Amino acid sequence: MNTIATYLQRTGFDAFKPKAVLFDMDGVLLDSMGNHAKAWHESMKTFGIDMSPHDAYMTEGQRGIDTIRQMVRTQRGEEISEQEAQRMYDEKARLFHLMPTAPLMPGILLLMEQIRQAGMKICVVTGSGQRKLISRLTTDFSPYITEDMIVTAYDVSRGKPFPDPYLQGMARTATHPWQTIVVENAPLGVRAAVAAKAFTVAVNTGPLPDNVLSDEGADVLFHSIKEINENFSKIINQKL
């Protein structure tokens, strides 16, 4: 049984007819996760919270305030308000923006051009709430990404690993799950995409073992955007 057939069996859909690709941002569009991991560690240390680089990769994709509230709950046994979590997240964002600008992920513009030539839509679905980072998208990825095709932490009340962000992306692109491909590098993002019943492509661009992503239910796993480029036509033509 090929990958598409397995996807249809998983979801119960009759057909796979892709019309849109929904991308996560950090670690997929931008090679930014190293900066994020460092900013998380340094900022949370000032609040007495121990957040390792591993923690940053494992919680990637969640809304930042949800990650912070979770870490405080685990380490202090306390519940803090969204307002307090936002104050802490603002410090993380400040430190992140002092770091060198993260480059585009190699091969990502070529992949977007493939998608455009296939007549498909592109949307970004990120758990980020860092406005400066998000504003890069319409500049660095013009003409492929427009402002109305970006879903952020501010657009949902329940972030990843809930399916809500990807369901919002489907609403923006006017597609159903069986018409949607998601590209994700984070375990919680993969879980969200699978829960939304999208065809889920995991791309392992970080230090986590492959099984951390595949165990969340990814339909296929690659190790670079270049690999996705090489296999994209097989996916949309259902030959993978």
mmCIF file of C-alpha atoms in Angstrom:
data_model
loop_
_atom_site.group_PDB
_atom_site.id
_atom_site.type_symbol
_atom_site.label_atom_id
_atom_site.label_comp_id
_atom_site.label_asym_id
_atom_site.label_seq_id
_atom_site.Cartn_x
_atom_site.Cartn_y
_atom_site.Cartn_z
ATOM 1 C CA MET A 1 0.000 0.000 0.000
ATOM 2 C CA ASN A 2 1.476 3.377 -0.974
ATOM 3 C CA THR A 3 1.609 6.494 1.205
ATOM 4 C CA ILE A 4 -1.534 8.099 -0.222
ATOM 5 C CA ALA A 5 -3.547 4.886 0.128
ATOM 6 C CA THR A 6 -2.439 4.631 3.750
ATOM 7 C CA TYR A 7 -3.503 8.251 4.320
ATOM 8 C CA LEU A 8 -6.948 7.552 2.868
ATOM 9 C CA GLN A 9 -7.260 4.493 5.063
ATOM 10 C CA ARG A 10 -6.245 6.569 8.124
ATOM 11 C CA THR A 11 -8.769 9.308 7.488
ATOM 12 C CA GLY A 12 -11.596 7.412 5.843
ATOM 13 C CA PHE A 13 -11.674 9.799 2.884
ATOM 14 C CA ASP A 14 -12.560 8.530 -0.596
ATOM 15 C CA ALA A 15 -9.993 10.604 -2.462
ATOM 16 C CA PHE A 16 -6.947 12.856 -2.081
ATOM 17 C CA LYS A 17 -7.124 15.950 -4.289
ATOM 18 C CA PRO A 18 -4.524 18.466 -3.064
ATOM 19 C CA LYS A 19 -5.269 22.128 -3.659
ATOM 20 C CA ALA A 20 -3.259 23.847 -0.895
ATOM 21 C CA VAL A 21 -0.057 23.477 1.114
ATOM 22 C CA LEU A 22 0.001 24.749 4.692
ATOM 23 C CA PHE A 23 3.491 25.428 6.035
ATOM 24 C CA ASP A 24 4.727 25.767 9.568
ATOM 25 C CA MET A 25 7.204 28.654 9.822
ATOM 26 C CA ASP A 26 10.174 28.032 12.145
ATOM 27 C CA GLY A 27 12.321 25.130 11.011
ATOM 28 C CA VAL A 28 10.362 24.844 7.751
ATOM 29 C CA LEU A 29 10.391 28.252 6.073
ATOM 30 C CA LEU A 30 13.107 29.810 8.239
ATOM 31 C CA ASP A 31 16.211 28.141 9.667
ATOM 32 C CA SER A 32 15.434 29.783 12.990
ATOM 33 C CA MET A 33 15.084 27.051 15.586
ATOM 34 C CA GLY A 34 18.636 27.413 16.933
ATOM 35 C CA ASN A 35 17.928 31.052 17.721
ATOM 36 C CA HIS A 36 14.594 30.198 19.285
ATOM 37 C CA ALA A 37 16.102 27.506 21.507
ATOM 38 C CA LYS A 38 18.759 29.909 22.784
ATOM 39 C CA ALA A 39 16.247 32.737 23.332
ATOM 40 C CA TRP A 40 13.900 30.399 25.214
ATOM 41 C CA HIS A 41 16.699 29.182 27.491
ATOM 42 C CA GLU A 42 18.102 32.631 28.260
ATOM 43 C CA SER A 43 14.756 34.373 28.752
ATOM 44 C CA MET A 44 13.168 31.728 30.943
ATOM 45 C CA LYS A 45 16.308 31.586 33.101
ATOM 46 C CA THR A 46 15.618 35.191 34.136
ATOM 47 C CA PHE A 47 12.253 34.048 35.498
ATOM 48 C CA GLY A 48 13.681 31.036 37.303
ATOM 49 C CA ILE A 49 12.439 28.534 34.724
ATOM 50 C CA ASP A 50 14.777 25.874 33.294
ATOM 51 C CA MET A 51 14.030 25.424 29.596
ATOM 52 C CA SER A 52 16.570 23.369 27.689
ATOM 53 C CA PRO A 53 17.056 23.357 23.914
ATOM 54 C CA HIS A 54 15.369 19.926 23.906
ATOM 55 C CA ASP A 55 12.342 21.478 25.641
ATOM 56 C CA ALA A 56 12.238 24.181 22.976
ATOM 57 C CA TYR A 57 12.161 21.645 20.134
ATOM 58 C CA MET A 58 9.618 19.404 21.860
ATOM 59 C CA THR A 59 7.185 22.261 22.583
ATOM 60 C CA GLU A 60 7.741 24.053 19.264
ATOM 61 C CA GLY A 61 4.511 24.920 17.507
ATOM 62 C CA GLN A 62 2.539 25.705 20.639
ATOM 63 C CA ARG A 63 1.546 29.258 21.313
ATOM 64 C CA GLY A 64 4.377 30.779 23.338
ATOM 65 C CA ILE A 65 2.116 31.685 26.244
ATOM 66 C CA ASP A 66 0.868 28.096 26.419
ATOM 67 C CA THR A 67 4.433 26.792 26.573
ATOM 68 C CA ILE A 68 5.291 29.214 29.370
ATOM 69 C CA ARG A 69 2.209 28.403 31.422
ATOM 70 C CA GLN A 70 2.968 24.711 30.999
ATOM 71 C CA MET A 71 6.606 25.125 32.121
ATOM 72 C CA VAL A 72 5.601 27.193 35.162
ATOM 73 C CA ARG A 73 2.944 24.644 36.078
ATOM 74 C CA THR A 74 5.432 21.785 35.814
ATOM 75 C CA GLN A 75 8.359 23.421 37.608
ATOM 76 C CA ARG A 76 6.617 25.618 40.172
ATOM 77 C CA GLY A 77 3.242 23.956 40.533
ATOM 78 C CA GLU A 78 1.654 27.359 39.874
ATOM 79 C CA GLU A 79 -0.957 28.676 37.479
ATOM 80 C CA ILE A 80 -0.158 32.048 35.932
ATOM 81 C CA SER A 81 -2.424 34.259 33.858
ATOM 82 C CA GLU A 82 -2.175 34.699 30.109
ATOM 83 C CA GLN A 83 -1.123 38.286 30.807
ATOM 84 C CA GLU A 84 1.812 37.194 32.954
ATOM 85 C CA ALA A 85 2.792 34.556 30.389
ATOM 86 C CA GLN A 86 2.662 37.208 27.661
ATOM 87 C CA ARG A 87 5.018 39.426 29.677
ATOM 88 C CA MET A 88 7.492 36.553 29.885
ATOM 89 C CA TYR A 89 7.046 35.746 26.194
ATOM 90 C CA ASP A 90 7.769 39.365 25.291
ATOM 91 C CA GLU A 91 11.186 38.979 26.913
ATOM 92 C CA LYS A 92 11.821 35.838 24.879
ATOM 93 C CA ALA A 93 10.861 37.725 21.703
ATOM 94 C CA ARG A 94 13.152 40.620 22.648
ATOM 95 C CA LEU A 95 16.158 38.339 23.013
ATOM 96 C CA PHE A 96 15.321 36.495 19.798
ATOM 97 C CA HIS A 97 15.366 39.715 17.801
ATOM 98 C CA LEU A 98 18.835 40.603 19.109
ATOM 99 C CA MET A 99 20.208 37.525 17.358
ATOM 100 C CA PRO A 100 21.420 37.298 13.742
ATOM 101 C CA THR A 101 18.606 37.119 11.211
ATOM 102 C CA ALA A 102 17.690 33.521 10.497
ATOM 103 C CA PRO A 103 18.168 32.551 6.833
ATOM 104 C CA LEU A 104 15.518 31.009 4.626
ATOM 105 C CA MET A 105 15.469 27.239 4.691
ATOM 106 C CA PRO A 106 17.456 25.984 1.662
ATOM 107 C CA GLY A 107 15.180 25.000 -1.208
ATOM 108 C CA ILE A 108 12.002 26.540 0.182
ATOM 109 C CA LEU A 109 11.504 29.077 -2.621
ATOM 110 C CA LEU A 110 11.918 26.337 -5.225
ATOM 111 C CA LEU A 111 9.267 24.299 -3.447
ATOM 112 C CA MET A 112 6.886 27.243 -3.372
ATOM 113 C CA GLU A 113 7.411 27.751 -7.088
ATOM 114 C CA GLN A 114 6.518 24.104 -7.676
ATOM 115 C CA ILE A 115 3.349 24.617 -5.674
ATOM 116 C CA ARG A 116 2.455 27.773 -7.607
ATOM 117 C CA GLN A 117 3.012 26.054 -10.938
ATOM 118 C CA ALA A 118 0.727 23.240 -9.799
ATOM 119 C CA GLY A 119 -2.032 25.834 -9.305
ATOM 120 C CA MET A 120 -2.165 25.281 -5.549
ATOM 121 C CA LYS A 121 -2.556 27.790 -2.716
ATOM 122 C CA ILE A 122 0.003 28.468 0.017
ATOM 123 C CA CYS A 123 -0.730 29.364 3.631
ATOM 124 C CA VAL A 124 1.512 29.668 6.703
ATOM 125 C CA VAL A 125 0.249 28.267 10.006
ATOM 126 C CA THR A 126 2.504 29.201 12.907
ATOM 127 C CA GLY A 127 2.251 29.174 16.669
ATOM 128 C CA SER A 128 4.462 32.245 16.751
ATOM 129 C CA GLY A 129 3.287 35.506 18.203
ATOM 130 C CA GLN A 130 6.436 37.445 17.288
ATOM 131 C CA ARG A 131 5.092 40.141 14.998
ATOM 132 C CA LYS A 132 8.477 41.203 13.574
ATOM 133 C CA LEU A 133 9.225 37.628 12.563
ATOM 134 C CA ILE A 134 5.809 37.135 11.019
ATOM 135 C CA SER A 135 6.136 40.392 9.063
ATOM 136 C CA ARG A 136 9.177 38.901 7.264
ATOM 137 C CA LEU A 137 6.982 36.401 5.501
ATOM 138 C CA THR A 138 5.280 38.729 3.030
ATOM 139 C CA THR A 139 8.647 40.255 2.116
ATOM 140 C CA ASP A 140 10.968 37.271 2.002
ATOM 141 C CA PHE A 141 8.409 34.964 0.402
ATOM 142 C CA SER A 142 6.794 37.384 -2.031
ATOM 143 C CA PRO A 143 4.804 36.702 -4.170
ATOM 144 C CA TYR A 144 4.011 33.279 -2.708
ATOM 145 C CA ILE A 145 2.740 34.415 0.708
ATOM 146 C CA THR A 146 0.258 37.206 1.319
ATOM 147 C CA GLU A 147 -0.891 38.644 4.644
ATOM 148 C CA ASP A 148 -4.337 37.055 4.435
ATOM 149 C CA MET A 149 -2.697 33.630 4.136
ATOM 150 C CA ILE A 150 -0.898 33.674 7.501
ATOM 151 C CA VAL A 151 -2.423 32.078 10.609
ATOM 152 C CA THR A 152 -0.652 33.028 13.864
ATOM 153 C CA ALA A 153 -1.011 32.565 17.613
ATOM 154 C CA TYR A 154 -3.330 35.579 17.600
ATOM 155 C CA ASP A 155 -5.874 33.870 15.325
ATOM 156 C CA VAL A 156 -6.779 30.904 17.527
ATOM 157 C CA SER A 157 -7.621 30.386 21.181
ATOM 158 C CA ARG A 158 -6.348 26.800 21.071
ATOM 159 C CA GLY A 159 -2.963 26.388 19.431
ATOM 160 C CA LYS A 160 -1.082 23.307 18.324
ATOM 161 C CA PRO A 161 -1.308 20.370 19.192
ATOM 162 C CA PHE A 162 -5.038 21.050 18.758
ATOM 163 C CA PRO A 163 -6.156 20.956 15.113
ATOM 164 C CA ASP A 164 -7.603 24.490 15.279
ATOM 165 C CA PRO A 165 -4.675 26.339 13.603
ATOM 166 C CA TYR A 166 -4.683 24.000 10.615
ATOM 167 C CA LEU A 167 -8.456 24.057 10.377
ATOM 168 C CA GLN A 168 -8.138 27.850 10.273
ATOM 169 C CA GLY A 169 -5.587 27.478 7.460
ATOM 170 C CA MET A 170 -8.031 25.316 5.542
ATOM 171 C CA ALA A 171 -10.697 27.980 6.000
ATOM 172 C CA ARG A 172 -8.304 30.636 4.638
ATOM 173 C CA THR A 173 -7.520 28.530 1.565
ATOM 174 C CA ALA A 174 -11.128 27.344 1.160
ATOM 175 C CA THR A 175 -10.049 23.693 1.201
ATOM 176 C CA HIS A 176 -11.127 20.495 2.923
ATOM 177 C CA PRO A 177 -8.669 18.202 4.755
ATOM 178 C CA TRP A 178 -8.446 15.801 1.791
ATOM 179 C CA GLN A 179 -7.364 18.762 -0.348
ATOM 180 C CA THR A 180 -4.624 19.889 2.035
ATOM 181 C CA ILE A 181 -0.947 19.063 2.528
ATOM 182 C CA VAL A 182 0.759 20.198 5.737
ATOM 183 C CA VAL A 183 4.540 20.536 6.052
ATOM 184 C CA GLU A 184 5.707 20.402 9.687
ATOM 185 C CA ASN A 185 8.965 19.915 11.571
ATOM 186 C CA ALA A 186 7.627 19.827 15.152
ATOM 187 C CA PRO A 187 5.987 16.920 16.994
ATOM 188 C CA LEU A 188 3.142 19.052 18.326
ATOM 189 C CA GLY A 189 2.602 20.505 14.856
ATOM 190 C CA VAL A 190 2.485 17.047 13.308
ATOM 191 C CA ARG A 191 -0.060 16.017 15.931
ATOM 192 C CA ALA A 192 -2.187 19.063 15.093
ATOM 193 C CA ALA A 193 -2.067 18.385 11.347
ATOM 194 C CA VAL A 194 -2.924 14.717 11.796
ATOM 195 C CA ALA A 195 -5.828 15.678 14.065
ATOM 196 C CA ALA A 196 -7.044 18.029 11.314
ATOM 197 C CA LYS A 197 -6.904 15.030 8.912
ATOM 198 C CA ALA A 198 -4.553 16.769 6.481
ATOM 199 C CA PHE A 199 -1.962 14.807 4.534
ATOM 200 C CA THR A 200 0.967 15.412 6.880
ATOM 201 C CA VAL A 201 4.550 15.737 5.661
ATOM 202 C CA ALA A 202 7.113 15.783 8.475
ATOM 203 C CA VAL A 203 10.479 17.344 7.674
ATOM 204 C CA ASN A 204 13.070 16.654 10.353
ATOM 205 C CA THR A 205 15.329 19.697 10.189
ATOM 206 C CA GLY A 206 16.288 19.601 13.877
ATOM 207 C CA PRO A 207 18.005 17.327 16.410
ATOM 208 C CA LEU A 208 15.025 15.180 17.378
ATOM 209 C CA PRO A 209 14.995 11.475 16.408
ATOM 210 C CA ASP A 210 12.803 10.657 13.401
ATOM 211 C CA ASN A 211 10.470 8.549 15.519
ATOM 212 C CA VAL A 212 9.455 11.585 17.584
ATOM 213 C CA LEU A 213 7.768 12.907 14.437
ATOM 214 C CA SER A 214 6.644 9.640 12.889
ATOM 215 C CA ASP A 215 5.105 8.466 16.157
ATOM 216 C CA GLU A 216 2.795 11.493 16.040
ATOM 217 C CA GLY A 217 1.272 10.044 12.867
ATOM 218 C CA ALA A 218 3.052 11.813 9.995
ATOM 219 C CA ASP A 219 2.091 10.278 6.654
ATOM 220 C CA VAL A 220 5.619 10.642 5.275
ATOM 221 C CA LEU A 221 8.928 11.929 6.657
ATOM 222 C CA PHE A 222 11.805 13.695 4.915
ATOM 223 C CA HIS A 223 15.043 15.192 6.220
ATOM 224 C CA SER A 224 15.213 18.417 4.216
ATOM 225 C CA ILE A 225 13.146 20.735 2.075
ATOM 226 C CA LYS A 226 15.293 19.520 -0.830
ATOM 227 C CA GLU A 227 13.919 16.010 -0.307
ATOM 228 C CA ILE A 228 10.369 17.360 -0.386
ATOM 229 C CA ASN A 229 11.183 19.184 -3.638
ATOM 230 C CA GLU A 230 12.353 15.911 -5.150
ATOM 231 C CA ASN A 231 9.179 14.091 -4.119
ATOM 232 C CA PHE A 232 6.516 16.804 -4.371
ATOM 233 C CA SER A 233 5.238 15.792 -7.804
ATOM 234 C CA LYS A 234 4.956 12.190 -6.582
ATOM 235 C CA ILE A 235 2.820 13.345 -3.665
ATOM 236 C CA ILE A 236 0.363 15.423 -5.679
ATOM 237 C CA ASN A 237 0.209 12.805 -8.429
ATOM 238 C CA GLN A 238 -0.342 10.079 -5.816
ATOM 239 C CA LYS A 239 2.697 8.068 -6.866
ATOM 240 C CA LEU A 240 4.449 8.049 -3.498
#
